[in-house]
PDB file of C-alpha atoms in Angstrom:
ATOM      1  CA  MET A   1      27.549   4.131 -33.706  1.00 55.00           C
ATOM      2  CA  SER A   2      30.238   2.583 -36.162  1.00 59.00           C
ATOM      3  CA  PRO A   3      33.421   0.826 -35.512  1.00 61.00           C
ATOM      4  CA  ASP A   4      36.571   2.706 -35.299  1.00 58.00           C
ATOM      5  CA  PRO A   5      38.388   2.347 -38.775  1.00 56.00           C
ATOM      6  CA  ALA A   6      41.858   2.939 -37.099  1.00 51.00           C
ATOM      7  CA  ASP A   7      41.136  -0.093 -34.807  1.00 56.00           C
ATOM      8  CA  GLN A   8      39.991  -2.149 -37.828  1.00 52.00           C
ATOM      9  CA  ARG A   9      43.233  -1.452 -39.581  1.00 51.00           C
ATOM     10  CA  GLN A  10      45.346  -2.188 -36.487  1.00 64.00           C
ATOM     11  CA  HIS A  11      43.426  -5.481 -35.792  1.00 68.00           C
ATOM     12  CA  PRO A  12      41.995  -6.927 -39.078  1.00 81.00           C
ATOM     13  CA  ARG A  13      38.729  -8.771 -38.299  1.00 88.00           C
ATOM     14  CA  VAL A  14      38.232 -12.343 -39.750  1.00 90.00           C
ATOM     15  CA  PRO A  15      34.752 -13.838 -40.248  1.00 90.00           C
ATOM     16  CA  THR A  16      34.608 -16.366 -37.443  1.00 92.00           C
ATOM     17  CA  VAL A  17      31.522 -18.074 -35.999  1.00 92.00           C
ATOM     18  CA  LEU A  18      31.946 -18.899 -32.318  1.00 95.00           C
ATOM     19  CA  ARG A  19      29.430 -19.569 -29.692  1.00 95.00           C
ATOM     20  CA  VAL A  20      29.198 -16.815 -26.937  1.00 96.00           C
ATOM     21  CA  ASP A  21      28.108 -17.683 -23.329  1.00 94.00           C
ATOM     22  CA  TYR A  22      27.915 -15.199 -20.504  1.00 93.00           C
ATOM     23  CA  PRO A  23      29.577 -16.933 -17.385  1.00 85.00           C
ATOM     24  CA  HIS A  24      28.427 -14.495 -14.954  1.00 75.00           C
ATOM     25  CA  GLY A  25      24.504 -14.031 -14.790  1.00 66.00           C
ATOM     26  CA  ARG A  26      23.101 -13.939 -18.337  1.00 65.00           C
ATOM     27  CA  PRO A  27      21.488 -17.239 -19.310  1.00 69.00           C
ATOM     28  CA  LEU A  28      21.321 -16.381 -23.062  1.00 80.00           C
ATOM     29  CA  ARG A  29      23.570 -17.540 -25.665  1.00 88.00           C
ATOM     30  CA  ASP A  30      24.828 -15.632 -28.706  1.00 93.00           C
ATOM     31  CA  VAL A  31      27.431 -15.787 -31.616  1.00 93.00           C
ATOM     32  CA  THR A  32      30.260 -13.866 -32.911  1.00 95.00           C
ATOM     33  CA  GLU A  33      30.258 -12.597 -36.459  1.00 93.00           C
ATOM     34  CA  ASN A  34      34.076 -11.810 -36.679  1.00 93.00           C
ATOM     35  CA  LEU A  35      37.057 -12.080 -34.476  1.00 95.00           C
ATOM     36  CA  SER A  36      40.465 -10.026 -34.181  1.00 94.00           C
ATOM     37  CA  ALA A  37      43.293  -9.794 -31.712  1.00 91.00           C
ATOM     38  CA  GLY A  38      41.726  -6.573 -30.445  1.00 95.00           C
ATOM     39  CA  GLY A  39      38.163  -7.643 -30.206  1.00 97.00           C
ATOM     40  CA  PHE A  40      34.982  -9.156 -31.991  1.00 97.00           C
ATOM     41  CA  PHE A  41      31.453  -8.410 -33.021  1.00 97.00           C
ATOM     42  CA  VAL A  42      28.600 -10.356 -31.116  1.00 96.00           C
ATOM     43  CA  GLN A  43      25.200 -10.931 -32.887  1.00 93.00           C
ATOM     44  CA  THR A  44      22.682 -10.319 -30.207  1.00 92.00           C
ATOM     45  CA  GLU A  45      19.160  -9.121 -29.350  1.00 87.00           C
ATOM     46  CA  GLN A  46      20.093  -8.260 -25.802  1.00 90.00           C
ATOM     47  CA  LEU A  47      20.285  -4.469 -25.020  1.00 91.00           C
ATOM     48  CA  PHE A  48      23.745  -3.308 -24.358  1.00 94.00           C
ATOM     49  CA  ALA A  49      24.967   0.245 -24.252  1.00 96.00           C
ATOM     50  CA  VAL A  50      28.312   1.637 -25.263  1.00 97.00           C
ATOM     51  CA  GLY A  51      30.624   1.443 -22.238  1.00 97.00           C
ATOM     52  CA  ASP A  52      29.195  -1.671 -20.648  1.00 96.00           C
ATOM     53  CA  GLU A  53      31.791  -4.111 -19.650  1.00 95.00           C
ATOM     54  CA  LEU A  54      31.240  -7.953 -20.272  1.00 95.00           C
ATOM     55  CA  ARG A  55      32.867 -11.130 -19.281  1.00 94.00           C
ATOM     56  CA  LEU A  56      32.324 -13.490 -22.099  1.00 96.00           C
ATOM     57  CA  ALA A  57      33.220 -17.133 -23.028  1.00 96.00           C
ATOM     58  CA  LEU A  58      34.027 -18.074 -26.583  1.00 96.00           C
ATOM     59  CA  SER A  59      33.917 -21.687 -27.873  1.00 94.00           C
ATOM     60  CA  PHE A  60      32.947 -23.913 -30.764  1.00 92.00           C
ATOM     61  CA  PRO A  61      31.221 -27.188 -30.034  1.00 89.00           C
ATOM     62  CA  GLY A  62      33.683 -30.066 -30.429  1.00 87.00           C
ATOM     63  CA  LEU A  63      36.598 -28.033 -31.491  1.00 89.00           C
ATOM     64  CA  LEU A  64      37.340 -25.252 -29.092  1.00 91.00           C
ATOM     65  CA  ASP A  65      36.782 -25.192 -25.169  1.00 91.00           C
ATOM     66  CA  PRO A  66      35.570 -22.143 -23.646  1.00 93.00           C
ATOM     67  CA  VAL A  67      37.999 -19.097 -23.682  1.00 95.00           C
ATOM     68  CA  GLU A  68      36.882 -16.424 -21.277  1.00 95.00           C
ATOM     69  CA  VAL A  69      37.840 -12.750 -22.073  1.00 96.00           C
ATOM     70  CA  ALA A  70      36.714  -9.390 -20.812  1.00 96.00           C
ATOM     71  CA  GLY A  71      35.736  -6.590 -23.095  1.00 97.00           C
ATOM     72  CA  THR A  72      33.807  -3.264 -23.396  1.00 97.00           C
ATOM     73  CA  VAL A  73      31.053  -2.502 -25.627  1.00 97.00           C
ATOM     74  CA  ALA A  74      32.577  -0.139 -28.144  1.00 97.00           C
ATOM     75  CA  TRP A  75      29.634   0.288 -30.667  1.00 96.00           C
ATOM     76  CA  VAL A  76      26.199  -0.925 -31.276  1.00 96.00           C
ATOM     77  CA  ARG A  77      24.711  -2.039 -34.546  1.00 96.00           C
ATOM     78  CA  ILE A  78      20.780  -1.706 -34.890  1.00 93.00           C
ATOM     79  CA  ALA A  79      19.136  -4.796 -36.574  1.00 87.00           C
ATOM     80  CA  ALA A  80      18.133  -4.538 -40.097  1.00 85.00           C
ATOM     81  CA  PRO A  81      16.176  -6.691 -42.560  1.00 80.00           C
ATOM     82  CA  ASP A  82      19.446  -7.845 -44.118  1.00 80.00           C
ATOM     83  CA  GLN A  83      21.630  -8.199 -41.031  1.00 83.00           C
ATOM     84  CA  PRO A  84      20.986  -8.971 -37.356  1.00 85.00           C
ATOM     85  CA  GLY A  85      21.788  -6.397 -34.677  1.00 91.00           C
ATOM     86  CA  GLY A  86      24.683  -6.753 -32.133  1.00 95.00           C
ATOM     87  CA  VAL A  87      27.596  -5.103 -30.467  1.00 97.00           C
ATOM     88  CA  GLY A  88      31.332  -4.526 -31.076  1.00 97.00           C
ATOM     89  CA  ILE A  89      33.438  -5.706 -28.171  1.00 97.00           C
ATOM     90  CA  ARG A  90      36.844  -3.992 -27.585  1.00 97.00           C
ATOM     91  CA  VAL A  91      39.276  -6.149 -25.626  1.00 97.00           C
ATOM     92  CA  GLU A  92      42.043  -4.209 -23.722  1.00 95.00           C
ATOM     93  CA  SER A  93      43.850  -6.675 -21.780  1.00 96.00           C
ATOM     94  CA  GLU A  94      47.107  -7.977 -23.191  1.00 96.00           C
ATOM     95  CA  GLN A  95      46.395 -11.356 -21.672  1.00 96.00           C
ATOM     96  CA  ASP A  96      42.904 -11.627 -23.174  1.00 96.00           C
ATOM     97  CA  ARG A  97      44.337 -10.218 -26.610  1.00 96.00           C
ATOM     98  CA  ARG A  98      46.682 -13.182 -26.554  1.00 93.00           C
ATOM     99  CA  ARG A  99      43.799 -15.450 -25.951  1.00 93.00           C
ATOM    100  CA  LEU A 100      42.012 -14.117 -29.084  1.00 94.00           C
ATOM    101  CA  GLY A 101      45.250 -14.286 -31.118  1.00 91.00           C
ATOM    102  CA  ASP A 102      45.571 -18.006 -30.019  1.00 89.00           C
ATOM    103  CA  ILE A 103      42.135 -18.766 -31.312  1.00 88.00           C
ATOM    104  CA  LEU A 104      43.075 -17.229 -34.573  1.00 84.00           C
ATOM    105  CA  SER A 105      46.435 -18.774 -34.937  1.00 76.00           C
ATOM    106  CA  SER A 106      47.833 -21.239 -32.532  1.00 45.00           C
ATOM    107  CA  ALA A 107      45.484 -22.443 -29.665  1.00 40.00           C
ATOM    108  CA  GLY A 108      43.903 -25.930 -29.687  1.00 41.00           C
ATOM    109  CA  PRO A 109      41.229 -27.872 -27.978  1.00 41.00           C
ATOM    110  CA  ASN A 110      41.913 -30.189 -25.022  1.00 42.00           C
ATOM    111  CA  ASP A 111      41.602 -34.020 -25.023  1.00 40.00           C
ATOM    112  CA  SER A 112      37.860 -33.806 -24.280  1.00 40.00           C
ATOM    113  CA  ALA A 113      37.142 -32.220 -27.686  1.00 44.00           C
ATOM    114  CA  VAL A 114      35.855 -34.217 -30.556  1.00 45.00           C
ATOM    115  CA  THR A 115      38.739 -35.623 -32.571  1.00 49.00           C
ATOM    116  CA  PRO A 116      38.192 -36.362 -36.215  1.00 49.00           C
ATOM    117  CA  SER A 117      39.681 -39.616 -37.337  1.00 48.00           C
ATOM    118  CA  GLU A 118      42.536 -39.622 -39.831  1.00 47.00           C
ATOM    119  CA  GLN A 119      40.510 -42.106 -42.029  1.00 48.00           C
ATOM    120  CA  ASP A 120      37.123 -40.128 -42.033  1.00 56.00           C
ATOM    121  CA  GLY A 121      38.109 -36.659 -41.340  1.00 74.00           C
ATOM    122  CA  TYR A 122      35.712 -34.061 -39.847  1.00 84.00           C
ATOM    123  CA  ARG A 123      32.264 -34.707 -41.375  1.00 88.00           C
ATOM    124  CA  VAL A 124      29.506 -32.175 -41.467  1.00 88.00           C
ATOM    125  CA  LEU A 125      25.813 -33.128 -42.241  1.00 93.00           C
ATOM    126  CA  ILE A 126      23.805 -30.261 -43.583  1.00 91.00           C
ATOM    127  CA  VAL A 127      20.111 -30.719 -43.533  1.00 93.00           C
ATOM    128  CA  GLU A 128      18.307 -28.533 -45.835  1.00 89.00           C
ATOM    129  CA  ASP A 129      15.210 -28.944 -48.189  1.00 88.00           C
ATOM    130  CA  ASN A 130      15.525 -26.085 -50.476  1.00 86.00           C
ATOM    131  CA  PRO A 131      17.266 -27.125 -53.747  1.00 86.00           C
ATOM    132  CA  HIS A 132      18.434 -23.396 -54.540  1.00 84.00           C
ATOM    133  CA  ILE A 133      20.104 -23.334 -51.110  1.00 82.00           C
ATOM    134  CA  ILE A 134      21.755 -26.526 -51.510  1.00 83.00           C
ATOM    135  CA  GLU A 135      23.079 -25.493 -54.984  1.00 84.00           C
ATOM    136  CA  MET A 136      24.427 -22.375 -53.413  1.00 82.00           C
ATOM    137  CA  TYR A 137      26.169 -24.644 -50.660  1.00 79.00           C
ATOM    138  CA  SER A 138      27.726 -26.717 -53.324  1.00 80.00           C
ATOM    139  CA  TYR A 139      29.039 -23.836 -55.150  1.00 78.00           C
ATOM    140  CA  VAL A 140      30.526 -22.448 -51.882  1.00 75.00           C
ATOM    141  CA  LEU A 141      32.184 -25.705 -51.236  1.00 73.00           C
ATOM    142  CA  LYS A 142      33.874 -25.752 -54.587  1.00 71.00           C
ATOM    143  CA  LYS A 143      35.207 -22.434 -54.110  1.00 69.00           C
ATOM    144  CA  LEU A 144      36.455 -23.173 -50.722  1.00 66.00           C
ATOM    145  CA  ALA A 145      38.275 -26.265 -52.004  1.00 63.00           C
ATOM    146  CA  SER A 146      39.860 -24.374 -54.972  1.00 62.00           C
ATOM    147  CA  ASN A 147      40.893 -21.419 -52.868  1.00 62.00           C
ATOM    148  CA  ASP A 148      42.502 -23.279 -49.907  1.00 58.00           C
ATOM    149  CA  LEU A 149      45.943 -21.887 -49.719  1.00 48.00           C
ATOM    150  CA  HIS A 150      46.569 -23.485 -46.319  1.00 49.00           C
ATOM    151  CA  GLY A 151      46.742 -26.986 -47.435  1.00 53.00           C
ATOM    152  CA  LYS A 152      44.017 -29.652 -47.157  1.00 61.00           C
ATOM    153  CA  VAL A 153      41.970 -30.184 -43.926  1.00 61.00           C
ATOM    154  CA  PRO A 154      40.012 -33.260 -43.098  1.00 68.00           C
ATOM    155  CA  LEU A 155      36.704 -31.848 -43.861  1.00 76.00           C
ATOM    156  CA  GLU A 156      33.773 -33.472 -45.645  1.00 82.00           C
ATOM    157  CA  VAL A 157      30.224 -32.105 -46.253  1.00 85.00           C
ATOM    158  CA  HIS A 158      27.215 -34.209 -46.780  1.00 91.00           C
ATOM    159  CA  PHE A 159      23.565 -33.307 -47.410  1.00 92.00           C
ATOM    160  CA  ALA A 160      20.134 -34.471 -46.300  1.00 94.00           C
ATOM    161  CA  PRO A 161      16.918 -33.166 -47.497  1.00 92.00           C
ATOM    162  CA  ASP A 162      14.903 -33.455 -44.354  1.00 93.00           C
ATOM    163  CA  GLY A 163      15.040 -34.636 -40.680  1.00 94.00           C
ATOM    164  CA  HIS A 164      13.869 -38.095 -41.511  1.00 95.00           C
ATOM    165  CA  HIS A 165      16.679 -38.717 -43.978  1.00 95.00           C
ATOM    166  CA  ALA A 166      19.113 -36.978 -41.807  1.00 96.00           C
ATOM    167  CA  LEU A 167      18.318 -39.236 -38.898  1.00 96.00           C
ATOM    168  CA  LEU A 168      19.006 -42.284 -41.272  1.00 96.00           C
ATOM    169  CA  ARG A 169      22.313 -40.967 -42.225  1.00 96.00           C
ATOM    170  CA  LEU A 170      23.325 -40.136 -38.629  1.00 97.00           C
ATOM    171  CA  ARG A 171      22.482 -43.622 -37.558  1.00 96.00           C
ATOM    172  CA  GLU A 172      24.445 -45.129 -40.333  1.00 95.00           C
ATOM    173  CA  ASP A 173      27.571 -42.996 -40.534  1.00 94.00           C
ATOM    174  CA  ARG A 174      29.858 -40.975 -38.118  1.00 93.00           C
ATOM    175  CA  PHE A 175      29.297 -37.207 -38.353  1.00 94.00           C
ATOM    176  CA  SER A 176      31.141 -34.495 -36.244  1.00 91.00           C
ATOM    177  CA  LEU A 177      28.687 -31.655 -36.752  1.00 91.00           C
ATOM    178  CA  VAL A 178      25.077 -31.056 -37.881  1.00 94.00           C
ATOM    179  CA  MET A 179      23.900 -27.892 -39.467  1.00 91.00           C
ATOM    180  CA  LEU A 180      20.156 -27.708 -39.929  1.00 92.00           C
ATOM    181  CA  ASP A 181      17.202 -25.630 -40.979  1.00 90.00           C
ATOM    182  CA  LEU A 182      14.567 -25.454 -38.384  1.00 92.00           C
ATOM    183  CA  TYR A 183      11.637 -25.345 -40.696  1.00 91.00           C
ATOM    184  CA  MET A 184      11.417 -28.394 -43.180  1.00 88.00           C
ATOM    185  CA  PRO A 185       8.687 -30.902 -44.334  1.00 87.00           C
ATOM    186  CA  VAL A 186       8.568 -34.600 -43.193  1.00 88.00           C
ATOM    187  CA  MET A 187      10.611 -33.876 -40.067  1.00 92.00           C
ATOM    188  CA  ASP A 188      11.503 -30.416 -39.175  1.00 93.00           C
ATOM    189  CA  GLY A 189      14.626 -29.227 -37.366  1.00 94.00           C
ATOM    190  CA  PHE A 190      13.093 -29.088 -34.011  1.00 95.00           C
ATOM    191  CA  ALA A 191      11.849 -32.686 -34.033  1.00 96.00           C
ATOM    192  CA  LEU A 192      15.398 -33.789 -35.387  1.00 97.00           C
ATOM    193  CA  VAL A 193      17.233 -31.934 -32.582  1.00 97.00           C
ATOM    194  CA  GLU A 194      14.953 -33.685 -30.013  1.00 96.00           C
ATOM    195  CA  ARG A 195      15.644 -36.998 -31.559  1.00 96.00           C
ATOM    196  CA  ILE A 196      19.324 -36.514 -31.640  1.00 97.00           C
ATOM    197  CA  ARG A 197      19.467 -35.547 -28.090  1.00 97.00           C
ATOM    198  CA  GLU A 198      17.320 -38.645 -26.983  1.00 96.00           C
ATOM    199  CA  GLU A 199      19.480 -41.221 -28.745  1.00 96.00           C
ATOM    200  CA  GLU A 200      22.452 -42.313 -26.916  1.00 95.00           C
ATOM    201  CA  GLU A 201      24.636 -42.841 -29.834  1.00 95.00           C
ATOM    202  CA  LEU A 202      23.717 -39.378 -31.250  1.00 96.00           C
ATOM    203  CA  LYS A 203      23.197 -37.117 -28.325  1.00 94.00           C
ATOM    204  CA  GLY A 204      26.925 -35.854 -28.101  1.00 93.00           C
ATOM    205  CA  ILE A 205      26.916 -34.536 -31.773  1.00 94.00           C
ATOM    206  CA  PRO A 206      27.145 -30.546 -31.718  1.00 93.00           C
ATOM    207  CA  VAL A 207      24.107 -29.037 -33.590  1.00 94.00           C
ATOM    208  CA  ILE A 208      24.072 -25.640 -35.381  1.00 92.00           C
ATOM    209  CA  ALA A 209      20.534 -24.396 -36.220  1.00 92.00           C
ATOM    210  CA  ILE A 210      20.000 -21.943 -38.999  1.00 86.00           C
ATOM    211  CA  SER A 211      16.456 -20.238 -39.085  1.00 85.00           C
ATOM    212  CA  ALA A 212      14.740 -17.052 -40.111  1.00 79.00           C
ATOM    213  CA  GLY A 213      12.580 -17.444 -36.909  1.00 78.00           C
ATOM    214  CA  GLY A 214      12.522 -14.918 -34.135  1.00 79.00           C
ATOM    215  CA  LYS A 215      13.350 -15.190 -30.400  1.00 82.00           C
ATOM    216  CA  GLU A 216      10.669 -17.740 -29.823  1.00 87.00           C
ATOM    217  CA  ALA A 217      12.283 -20.117 -32.331  1.00 88.00           C
ATOM    218  CA  GLN A 218      15.709 -19.487 -30.868  1.00 88.00           C
ATOM    219  CA  ASP A 219      14.440 -20.123 -27.270  1.00 90.00           C
ATOM    220  CA  ARG A 220      12.828 -23.439 -28.373  1.00 92.00           C
ATOM    221  CA  ALA A 221      15.850 -24.586 -30.156  1.00 92.00           C
ATOM    222  CA  MET A 222      18.192 -23.883 -27.338  1.00 91.00           C
ATOM    223  CA  GLN A 223      15.832 -25.661 -24.840  1.00 93.00           C
ATOM    224  CA  LEU A 224      15.979 -28.741 -27.209  1.00 94.00           C
ATOM    225  CA  GLY A 225      19.718 -28.802 -27.129  1.00 93.00           C
ATOM    226  CA  VAL A 226      21.070 -26.585 -30.108  1.00 94.00           C
ATOM    227  CA  ASP A 227      24.685 -25.383 -29.461  1.00 93.00           C
ATOM    228  CA  ILE A 228      24.593 -22.519 -31.902  1.00 92.00           C
ATOM    229  CA  TYR A 229      21.761 -20.580 -33.404  1.00 91.00           C
ATOM    230  CA  LEU A 230      22.232 -18.559 -36.536  1.00 87.00           C
ATOM    231  CA  ARG A 231      19.774 -16.135 -37.992  1.00 82.00           C
ATOM    232  CA  LYS A 232      19.258 -16.048 -41.798  1.00 76.00           C
ATOM    233  CA  PRO A 233      20.594 -14.824 -44.229  1.00 71.00           C
ATOM    234  CA  VAL A 234      22.786 -17.989 -43.969  1.00 68.00           C
ATOM    235  CA  ARG A 235      26.562 -17.609 -42.996  1.00 72.00           C
ATOM    236  CA  PHE A 236      27.465 -21.148 -44.175  1.00 74.00           C
ATOM    237  CA  VAL A 237      30.662 -20.050 -45.634  1.00 79.00           C
ATOM    238  CA  GLU A 238      31.826 -18.423 -42.339  1.00 82.00           C
ATOM    239  CA  VAL A 239      30.859 -21.582 -40.258  1.00 84.00           C
ATOM    240  CA  LEU A 240      33.058 -23.860 -42.658  1.00 81.00           C
ATOM    241  CA  GLU A 241      35.927 -21.333 -42.703  1.00 81.00           C
ATOM    242  CA  THR A 242      35.806 -21.491 -38.674  1.00 85.00           C
ATOM    243  CA  VAL A 243      35.831 -25.212 -38.788  1.00 83.00           C
ATOM    244  CA  LYS A 244      38.645 -25.230 -41.167  1.00 80.00           C
ATOM    245  CA  GLN A 245      40.650 -22.692 -39.164  1.00 78.00           C
ATOM    246  CA  LEU A 246      40.127 -24.758 -35.967  1.00 81.00           C
ATOM    247  CA  LEU A 247      41.093 -27.886 -37.795  1.00 78.00           C
ATOM    248  CA  ARG A 248      44.347 -26.359 -39.080  1.00 70.00           C
ATOM    249  CA  ILE A 249      45.124 -25.274 -35.472  1.00 62.00           C
ATOM    250  CA  ARG A 250      44.974 -28.962 -34.447  1.00 55.00           C
TER     251      ARG A 250
END
C-alpha cells in the first residue's frame, strides 16, 4: 500500500532521523525516515497492519528528549534490496500534530540534554574504514555547508579509520555524537561501543551505528548500548540535517 499523495501535499515530509521507542509493551527500537506535521515513516522489521494504533516516543540522543505521540498505521512498505521496510504513521490528534510541528520548527531539549559549547560547537566523530565512503561523506559535508540557507550552526565533523583510532580521539577531545560502522578492521564497531560504554569519561556519548547486518547485528548493537541503528545504504546526510535542524531549534 502506498502513501496518500493528497496527505503528502498537505503535510510535506522532511527527511528526519529520530529514534523511535514503544513506551507500552514493545522492547524493540526503530528509527524515522521522515517527518511532517501529519505523520511520519518508521523503518522497522516489526509486523504491523494497516489500521494498527500505536503509541510512539520520538527522540534524538543528546538533542531532543522523548516526545510521545499516538498514530495509526496508514500504509506498509515491503523491504527491498535498496530500502528497508516500514510503516507510514498518520497522526490525527491536533495536540500530537502540534508536537510534531514543534520538533520541525520550534521545540527544544530540556536542561538535561547535551549542550554544545560556544567555543567547540557540536562535534561528530564518524568512524569508517572505507575511503570511498569517506570521500562521499566529505563531498556531502561540502554541499551541506555551501547550501546552508539558515545560517551557520555549530557543527563540526571529524573522521577516524577504525575503532582503535576513534578511541584515541575520544579520549583526547570532546565529541557530542559518534557515528560508526559496525564492521571494521583493527577494532570493529561492536568492540568500540563496548569500550565507550565501559569508560566513565565516554559512556554518556550518544552512538549511532550504521550497518548492512541483519537483526542479529542490530540486537547485539542495541545490547551493547547503541542509541540509534541505521541500515545501509547510508543515510548520513539525513542524520546531519536532523542534527543541524535540532541545533537551529536551540
